[in-house]
Short mmCIF file of C-alpha atoms in Angstrom, two decimals:
data_model
loop_
_atom_site.label_atom_id
_atom_site.label_comp_id
_atom_site.label_asym_id
_atom_site.label_seq_id
_atom_site.Cartn_x
_atom_site.Cartn_y
_atom_site.Cartn_z
CA MET W 1 -23.47 -10.56 5.39
CA GLU W 2 -24.80 -8.76 1.97
CA ARG W 3 -22.54 -5.93 1.00
CA ARG W 4 -23.71 -2.76 -0.33
CA LEU W 5 -20.59 -0.74 -1.07
CA PHE W 6 -20.07 -1.49 -4.40
CA GLU W 7 -22.45 -0.21 -7.49
CA GLU W 8 -23.02 -1.20 -11.08
CA ASP W 9 -20.13 1.03 -11.93
CA HIS W 10 -17.84 -0.45 -9.38
CA GLU W 11 -18.78 -4.23 -10.68
CA LEU W 12 -17.70 -3.10 -14.45
CA PHE W 13 -14.49 -1.78 -13.22
CA ARG W 14 -13.75 -4.93 -11.46
CA ASP W 15 -14.13 -7.13 -14.88
CA LEU W 16 -11.69 -4.45 -16.13
CA ALA W 17 -9.36 -5.51 -12.95
CA ARG W 18 -9.83 -9.14 -13.27
CA GLU W 19 -8.79 -9.25 -16.73
CA PHE W 20 -5.72 -7.06 -16.10
CA ASN W 21 -4.45 -9.24 -13.58
CA SER W 22 -5.46 -12.65 -15.97
CA ARG W 23 -3.86 -11.53 -19.18
CA GLU W 24 -0.86 -8.81 -17.62
CA VAL W 25 -0.35 -10.44 -14.51
CA ALA W 26 -0.85 -13.94 -14.17
CA PRO W 27 1.89 -15.03 -17.01
CA GLY W 28 5.01 -13.45 -15.20
CA TYR W 29 4.33 -12.99 -11.91
CA ALA W 30 6.03 -16.32 -10.55
CA ARG W 31 9.12 -15.24 -12.73
CA TRP W 32 8.94 -11.51 -10.82
CA ASP W 33 8.95 -12.84 -7.70
CA ALA W 34 11.75 -14.73 -8.12
CA GLU W 35 13.56 -11.96 -9.54
CA HIS W 36 12.43 -9.55 -6.92
CA ILE W 37 11.13 -6.93 -9.50
CA MET W 38 8.38 -6.37 -12.10
CA PRO W 39 9.18 -5.30 -15.44
CA ARG W 40 8.14 -1.51 -16.19
CA LYS W 41 5.98 -2.70 -19.37
CA LEU W 42 3.34 -3.59 -16.35
CA TRP W 43 3.03 -0.11 -15.29
CA THR W 44 2.20 1.15 -19.15
CA ALA W 45 -0.04 -1.40 -19.26
CA ALA W 46 -1.85 -0.47 -16.30
CA GLY W 47 -1.95 2.98 -17.48
CA GLU W 48 -3.43 1.96 -20.73
CA GLN W 49 -5.94 -0.29 -18.74
CA GLY W 50 -6.82 3.27 -16.55
CA LEU W 51 -6.17 1.66 -13.26
CA LEU W 52 -3.54 4.17 -12.36
CA GLY W 53 -4.14 7.69 -10.86
CA LEU W 54 -7.78 7.11 -11.05
CA ALA W 55 -8.12 10.36 -8.67
CA VAL W 56 -5.85 12.59 -10.93
CA PRO W 57 -8.15 15.09 -12.85
CA GLU W 58 -9.12 15.16 -16.39
CA GLU W 59 -6.96 18.01 -17.22
CA PHE W 60 -3.86 16.45 -15.92
CA GLY W 61 -4.57 12.93 -18.04
CA GLY W 62 -6.66 11.30 -15.02
CA ALA W 63 -9.80 9.64 -15.12
CA GLY W 64 -11.14 11.99 -12.21
CA MET W 65 -12.42 9.36 -10.33
CA PRO W 66 -11.95 10.48 -6.51
CA ASP W 67 -14.33 7.97 -5.16
CA TYR W 68 -12.20 5.11 -3.46
CA ARG W 69 -14.61 2.23 -3.75
CA TYR W 70 -12.68 1.76 -7.28
CA ARG W 71 -9.07 1.53 -5.34
CA ALA W 72 -10.81 -0.97 -3.08
CA VAL W 73 -11.94 -3.30 -6.27
CA LEU W 74 -8.42 -2.93 -7.43
CA ASP W 75 -6.99 -4.36 -4.47
CA GLU W 76 -9.50 -6.97 -3.77
CA GLU W 77 -8.77 -8.33 -7.47
CA PHE W 78 -5.08 -8.10 -7.03
CA ALA W 79 -5.80 -10.12 -3.69
CA ARG W 80 -8.32 -12.56 -5.46
CA ALA W 81 -5.56 -13.28 -8.09
CA ASN W 82 -2.58 -13.66 -5.44
CA HIS W 83 -0.83 -10.86 -7.08
CA LEU W 84 -0.50 -8.96 -3.81
CA ALA W 85 3.41 -7.39 -4.42
CA VAL W 86 1.79 -5.47 -7.60
CA GLY W 87 -1.08 -4.24 -5.35
CA LEU W 88 1.75 -2.71 -2.80
CA ALA W 89 3.71 -1.27 -5.79
CA PHE W 90 0.45 0.45 -6.58
CA HIS W 91 -0.43 1.50 -3.66
CA LEU W 92 2.96 3.40 -3.17
CA HIS W 93 2.19 5.28 -6.27
CA ASP W 94 -1.50 6.23 -5.90
CA ASP W 95 -2.04 6.16 -2.39
CA MET W 96 0.98 7.39 -1.06
CA VAL W 97 2.71 10.08 -3.67
CA LEU W 98 -0.25 11.18 -5.65
CA PRO W 99 -2.31 12.48 -2.99
CA HIS W 100 0.36 14.90 -1.61
CA LEU W 101 0.82 16.12 -5.31
CA LEU W 102 -2.79 16.31 -5.99
CA ALA W 103 -3.36 18.31 -2.31
CA TYR W 104 -0.27 20.50 -2.55
CA GLY W 105 1.44 20.48 -5.56
CA SER W 106 1.72 23.73 -7.41
CA ASP W 107 0.17 23.73 -11.16
CA ASP W 108 3.53 23.50 -12.88
CA LEU W 109 4.39 20.33 -10.53
CA LYS W 110 0.99 18.77 -11.52
CA GLU W 111 1.50 19.48 -15.14
CA ARG W 112 4.64 17.77 -15.16
CA TRP W 113 4.34 14.73 -13.10
CA LEU W 114 0.87 13.65 -13.16
CA PRO W 115 0.56 12.58 -16.67
CA GLY W 116 3.32 10.45 -16.66
CA MET W 117 2.28 8.71 -13.25
CA VAL W 118 -1.20 8.17 -14.56
CA SER W 119 0.40 6.37 -17.90
CA GLY W 120 2.85 4.46 -16.16
CA GLU W 121 6.03 5.93 -17.71
CA THR W 122 6.69 7.51 -14.61
CA VAL W 123 7.00 5.37 -11.51
CA THR W 124 7.26 6.38 -8.14
CA SER W 125 8.33 5.95 -4.73
CA VAL W 126 7.73 7.09 -1.16
CA ALA W 127 10.97 7.90 0.34
CA TRP W 128 10.73 8.78 4.34
CA THR W 129 11.79 6.35 6.65
CA GLU W 130 15.16 5.98 7.47
CA PRO W 131 17.75 3.38 9.36
CA GLY W 132 17.35 5.41 12.47
CA ALA W 133 13.85 7.15 11.80
CA GLY W 134 10.97 4.84 11.00
CA SER W 135 7.70 5.58 12.40
CA ASP W 136 9.07 8.70 14.19
CA LEU W 137 9.39 11.13 11.13
CA ARG W 138 10.69 13.67 13.55
CA GLY W 139 14.12 11.63 13.82
CA ILE W 140 14.92 12.30 9.91
CA ARG W 141 18.41 13.46 9.47
CA THR W 142 18.23 13.33 5.26
CA LYS W 143 18.36 17.47 4.80
CA ALA W 144 17.84 20.13 1.83
CA VAL W 145 19.74 23.06 1.60
CA ARG W 146 18.83 26.09 -0.68
CA GLY W 147 21.44 26.75 -3.20
CA ASP W 148 22.07 27.52 -6.82
CA GLY W 149 18.52 28.56 -7.49
CA GLY W 150 17.35 25.14 -5.76
CA TRP W 151 18.20 22.45 -2.94
CA ARG W 152 21.17 20.38 -2.41
CA LEU W 153 19.68 16.94 -1.09
CA SER W 154 22.35 14.75 1.35
CA GLY W 155 20.96 11.74 3.18
CA GLN W 156 19.93 7.77 3.35
CA LYS W 157 16.48 5.97 3.19
CA THR W 158 15.66 2.99 3.49
CA PHE W 159 12.73 -0.03 3.15
CA ILE W 160 11.64 2.33 0.16
CA GLY W 161 9.36 0.30 -2.27
CA ASN W 162 9.61 1.21 -5.90
CA GLY W 163 13.07 2.30 -4.74
CA ILE W 164 14.82 0.53 -7.62
CA SER W 165 12.39 0.41 -10.41
CA GLY W 166 10.83 3.40 -9.58
CA ASP W 167 12.06 7.36 -11.46
CA ALA W 168 11.51 9.34 -8.81
CA SER W 169 10.79 9.51 -4.87
CA LEU W 170 8.68 11.71 -2.97
CA VAL W 171 11.30 12.74 -0.06
CA LEU W 172 10.88 14.31 3.11
CA ALA W 173 13.95 15.95 4.48
CA ARG W 174 15.16 18.62 7.16
CA THR W 175 15.07 22.16 6.15
CA ASP W 176 15.78 24.10 9.13
CA GLY W 177 19.60 23.45 9.24
CA GLY W 178 18.93 22.02 12.78
CA THR W 179 20.39 18.98 14.20
CA GLY W 180 18.72 16.54 16.75
CA ARG W 181 14.74 15.42 16.46
CA GLY W 182 13.00 18.36 14.62
CA ALA W 183 9.93 20.13 15.54
CA ARG W 184 6.89 20.18 13.34
CA ASP W 185 8.28 23.08 10.77
CA SER W 186 11.59 21.50 10.74
CA PHE W 187 10.79 19.61 7.30
CA SER W 188 9.77 20.10 3.74
CA MET W 189 8.42 17.58 0.76
CA PHE W 190 10.35 17.23 -2.36
CA MET W 191 9.80 15.29 -5.77
CA VAL W 192 13.48 14.18 -6.59
CA GLU W 193 14.40 12.54 -9.81
CA LYS W 194 16.93 10.04 -10.30
CA THR W 195 20.06 12.10 -11.36
CA GLU W 196 23.64 12.84 -10.43
CA GLY W 197 24.11 11.67 -6.82
CA TYR W 198 20.82 9.86 -6.43
CA LYS W 199 22.16 6.43 -5.80
CA THR W 200 20.05 3.18 -5.19
CA GLY W 201 21.15 0.59 -3.03
CA GLY W 202 20.70 -3.18 -3.68
CA GLN W 203 17.41 -4.90 -3.71
CA LEU W 204 16.32 -5.82 -0.03
CA ASP W 205 15.34 -9.39 0.32
CA LYS W 206 11.91 -9.33 2.12
CA MET W 207 9.98 -12.20 3.63
CA GLY W 208 7.32 -11.96 1.55
CA LEU W 209 5.44 -9.79 -1.64
CA LYS W 210 9.29 -10.26 -3.04
CA ALA W 211 8.34 -9.16 -6.90
CA SER W 212 7.71 -5.76 -5.40
CA ASP W 213 11.25 -4.10 -5.09
CA THR W 214 12.41 -2.56 -2.08
CA ALA W 215 15.66 -0.65 -1.58
CA GLU W 216 18.09 1.88 0.02
CA LEU W 217 18.48 4.88 -1.31
CA PHE W 218 21.47 7.52 -1.39
CA PHE W 219 21.29 11.21 -2.00
CA ASP W 220 24.92 12.90 -2.51
CA ASP W 221 24.47 16.61 -2.83
CA VAL W 222 21.41 16.01 -5.13
CA ARG W 223 20.48 19.06 -7.05
CA ILE W 224 16.40 19.89 -6.60
CA PRO W 225 14.99 22.16 -8.94
CA GLU W 226 13.03 24.79 -6.84
CA GLY W 227 10.01 23.74 -8.57
CA ASN W 228 10.17 20.60 -7.20
CA LEU W 229 9.22 21.55 -3.63
CA VAL W 230 5.61 20.38 -2.75
CA GLY W 231 3.63 22.94 -0.85
CA GLU W 232 5.62 25.19 1.36
CA VAL W 233 8.69 24.94 3.22
CA GLY W 234 8.27 23.67 6.69
CA ARG W 235 5.09 22.30 6.16
CA GLY W 236 6.24 18.58 4.85
CA LEU W 237 5.49 16.80 8.70
CA GLU W 238 1.81 18.60 8.39
CA TYR W 239 1.23 17.13 4.58
CA ALA W 240 2.33 14.11 5.65
CA ALA W 241 -0.10 14.03 8.52
CA GLY W 242 -2.56 15.55 6.52
CA GLN W 243 -2.85 12.31 3.86
CA LEU W 244 -2.21 9.67 6.56
CA PRO W 245 -5.87 8.64 6.20
CA GLN W 246 -5.61 7.79 2.86
CA GLY W 247 -2.42 5.88 2.98
CA ARG W 248 -3.86 3.78 6.19
CA LEU W 249 -7.03 3.06 4.69
CA ALA W 250 -5.40 1.58 1.66
CA ILE W 251 -3.60 -0.92 3.83
CA ALA W 252 -6.87 -1.44 5.72
CA VAL W 253 -8.71 -2.20 2.48
CA ALA W 254 -5.57 -4.25 1.37
CA SER W 255 -5.99 -6.29 4.82
CA SER W 256 -9.60 -6.78 4.57
CA ALA W 257 -9.27 -8.23 0.90
CA VAL W 258 -6.46 -10.86 1.83
CA ALA W 259 -8.19 -12.00 4.48
CA ARG W 260 -11.30 -12.79 2.57
CA GLN W 261 -9.74 -14.24 -0.15
CA ILE W 262 -7.51 -16.52 1.92
CA TYR W 263 -10.66 -17.33 3.91
CA GLU W 264 -12.72 -18.64 1.24
CA ALA W 265 -9.64 -20.49 -0.04
CA THR W 266 -9.06 -22.04 3.01
CA ALA W 267 -13.01 -23.33 3.68
CA GLN W 268 -12.52 -24.89 0.11
CA TYR W 269 -9.43 -26.67 1.02
CA THR W 270 -11.11 -28.33 4.11
CA LYS W 271 -13.98 -29.52 1.84
CA GLU W 272 -11.62 -31.16 -0.56
CA ARG W 273 -8.62 -32.51 1.76
CA SER W 274 -9.23 -35.45 3.55
CA ALA W 275 -7.99 -37.10 7.02
CA PHE W 276 -8.57 -40.04 8.72
CA GLY W 277 -11.07 -41.07 6.32
CA GLU W 278 -13.23 -37.78 7.02
CA ARG W 279 -13.39 -34.27 5.06
CA ILE W 280 -11.10 -31.90 7.21
CA ALA W 281 -14.08 -29.69 7.13
CA ASP W 282 -15.95 -32.60 9.11
CA PHE W 283 -13.90 -31.91 12.24
CA GLN W 284 -15.41 -29.93 14.61
CA ASN W 285 -12.29 -28.12 15.45
CA THR W 286 -12.35 -27.07 11.60
CA ARG W 287 -15.91 -26.03 11.83
CA PHE W 288 -15.32 -23.63 15.01
CA ALA W 289 -12.00 -22.44 13.58
CA LEU W 290 -13.77 -21.22 10.20
CA ALA W 291 -16.97 -20.15 12.18
CA ASP W 292 -14.60 -17.51 14.24
CA ILE W 293 -12.72 -16.12 10.66
CA GLU W 294 -16.10 -15.84 8.93
CA THR W 295 -17.32 -13.62 11.33
CA GLU W 296 -14.13 -11.80 11.74
CA VAL W 297 -14.00 -11.34 7.96
CA GLU W 298 -17.44 -9.93 7.88
CA VAL W 299 -16.83 -7.92 10.74
CA THR W 300 -13.70 -6.42 9.04
CA GLU W 301 -15.44 -5.75 5.79
CA ALA W 302 -18.06 -4.20 7.25
CA TYR W 303 -15.65 -1.86 9.44
CA VAL W 304 -13.64 -1.20 6.41
CA ASP W 305 -16.43 -0.35 3.97
CA ALA W 306 -17.77 2.20 6.27
CA ALA W 307 -14.27 3.88 6.58
CA ILE W 308 -14.31 3.99 2.73
CA VAL W 309 -17.83 5.68 2.66
CA ALA W 310 -16.25 8.51 5.32
CA PHE W 311 -13.34 8.69 3.12
CA ASN W 312 -15.50 9.39 0.29
CA GLU W 313 -17.35 11.93 2.02
CA GLY W 314 -14.04 13.79 3.70
CA LYS W 315 -15.13 12.44 7.03
CA LEU W 316 -12.26 9.98 7.56
CA ASP W 317 -9.97 11.70 10.01
CA ALA W 318 -6.28 10.65 11.01
CA VAL W 319 -7.50 8.64 14.62
CA SER W 320 -10.67 6.52 12.56
CA ALA W 321 -7.99 5.57 10.15
CA ALA W 322 -5.70 4.68 12.61
CA LYS W 323 -8.72 2.36 13.91
CA ALA W 324 -9.61 1.20 10.69
CA LYS W 325 -5.75 0.28 10.01
CA LEU W 326 -5.11 -1.36 13.11
CA TRP W 327 -8.13 -3.58 13.54
CA ALA W 328 -7.73 -4.76 9.63
CA SER W 329 -3.99 -5.41 9.65
CA GLU W 330 -4.40 -7.54 13.08
CA ARG W 331 -7.20 -9.23 12.19
CA VAL W 332 -5.68 -10.37 8.47
CA LYS W 333 -2.27 -11.34 10.41
CA SER W 334 -4.38 -13.85 12.90
CA ILE W 335 -6.58 -14.90 10.10
CA THR W 336 -3.75 -16.10 7.87
CA ASP W 337 -2.17 -17.94 10.63
CA ARG W 338 -5.00 -19.92 11.60
CA CYS W 339 -5.70 -20.76 7.82
CA LEU W 340 -2.29 -21.92 7.19
CA GLN W 341 -2.94 -24.35 10.48
CA LEU W 342 -5.88 -25.58 8.26
CA HIS W 343 -3.62 -26.12 5.40
CA GLY W 344 -1.57 -28.40 7.46
CA GLY W 345 2.00 -29.02 5.98
CA TYR W 346 1.01 -27.80 2.55
CA GLY W 347 0.15 -24.32 4.46
CA TYR W 348 4.15 -23.96 4.81
CA ILE W 349 4.67 -24.82 0.98
CA LEU W 350 5.25 -21.31 -0.71
CA GLU W 351 3.21 -22.37 -3.95
CA TYR W 352 -0.13 -22.43 -1.74
CA PRO W 353 -1.59 -18.89 -1.58
CA VAL W 354 -2.03 -19.21 2.02
CA ALA W 355 1.82 -19.21 2.84
CA GLN W 356 2.22 -16.09 0.55
CA ALA W 357 -0.54 -14.49 2.25
CA PHE W 358 0.81 -15.26 5.47
CA LEU W 359 4.07 -13.77 4.50
CA ALA W 360 2.26 -10.64 2.69
CA ALA W 361 0.11 -10.04 6.28
CA ARG W 362 2.79 -9.69 8.33
CA LEU W 363 3.92 -6.65 6.86
CA LEU W 364 0.68 -4.98 7.14
CA THR W 365 0.82 -4.32 10.91
CA ILE W 366 4.15 -2.76 10.55
CA PHE W 367 3.69 -0.75 7.07
CA GLY W 368 2.34 2.69 7.06
CA GLY W 369 2.84 3.01 10.96
CA THR W 370 3.08 0.03 13.44
CA SER W 371 0.16 -1.06 15.64
CA GLU W 372 1.60 0.34 18.17
CA ILE W 373 1.97 3.91 16.82
CA MET W 374 -1.77 3.17 15.81
CA ARG W 375 -2.67 2.30 19.44
CA GLU W 376 -0.97 5.42 20.77
CA VAL W 377 -2.86 7.71 18.09
CA ILE W 378 -6.15 6.37 19.45
CA GLY W 379 -4.93 6.31 22.71
CA ARG W 380 -3.78 9.64 22.91
CA ASN W 381 -7.31 10.79 21.40
CA ILE W 382 -9.13 8.80 24.14
CA THR W 383 -7.54 10.55 26.74
CA ALA W 384 -6.88 13.75 25.55
#
C-alpha cells in the first residue's frame, strides 16, 4: 500500500540522514560493535549535520522542528543501513531526555543543557531502572536528600544506555525520605552530571546492539545543584508518565522500520538463493510466509504512521502509545524470527543483517516497558 506520511521536506531530510549513515557510520560501525562503544566524534558529526535535538527551539540552538516525521525518517535510515545501535543511542538522547527538559525544565536548565545536546558535545542517558525496579518505577530506591544549597544523591541504576559514553543522566530519585514502595509524589527528576561520586560500572555484554554502550551507574553522595532539579519536587513520576507517549512511539517507529528493512532484504534473498534446483522464493511455503510478513509489515506501518500523526496533533495518549508499541514490537519480534528461518543457516551468521536484526528486535518488547506492562495499561483502560 502507498504510504502518505511523508512530504518533500521529509524526503530531503532522508537524503541527509542516508548520507550521514554512509559517510560517518558505515566505515566504523563493525569496529564499534566489536568494541561495544561508539566514538564521541560521531555525536558531534550528527550535531553538525543537524540530526540531534530536532524539536529544540532555535533560541536554544535547535532546528525548531517538533514534527515527529523527521525522527521517523532518521530511524528508518538507521534500519535501512543496519546501524541499529546508533538509532538506539540517539533515541535515548532525543526521545527520553530532551522531552523532559523541553516540557518541565526551567529556562536556566534549558540554556545550560540544550545547546550542547543539540551539537552533540553533551551526550545524555536516562537513569531510571534499578536492579530491583525495572518497569515498576515506584520501587526505585535511589534517594536524593536536600542539603548544602542543593541535593545529595545516593543509589544504583542499571541497564543505562549511553551510561559509559554519556556526560550526564536524567535521574529519577526518591525525595520524600520514605522507604518501601513509593507513592505518586515520592519521586523527583534531576539532571546529574558526571562528577565526584558518580561512577560508571563495567560494560554490560548485551545480546545485540553492542555499539550502543550499556552500563550500571553508582551514585555515592553526589552533589546536585538546586538548578538541576527538573520541574518541581515530587512530580517526577508525573513527568515520566507525561512523556511516555513519545518514548513508546519511538520504539514503535523503530520496530516498524526494522520489520520493513528485514522483510525486504529477506524477500530479495529468497529470489537469489537456490535449493534443490529452484529459487527459495519458488517454494509455496516461502511465498506463503512472505505474503504473511508483507501484510503484517504494511499493517504495522499504517498503524504506526497513524500514531505519528496523532502525536504531531497532540492527541497520542499513553494508552494509544502503549497499543502502538505493543503491536509493532511484537510484530517485529515475530517477523525477524521468520525472516531468519527463511535464510536457513546463513540467518544464524552475525554478518548477515537478519541475525543482527533478530537480536536487536528482542529488546523492543522489553525496553520502554515490557509487552506485559503495555497489556496491563491497555487492559485497565478497557475495564475501567
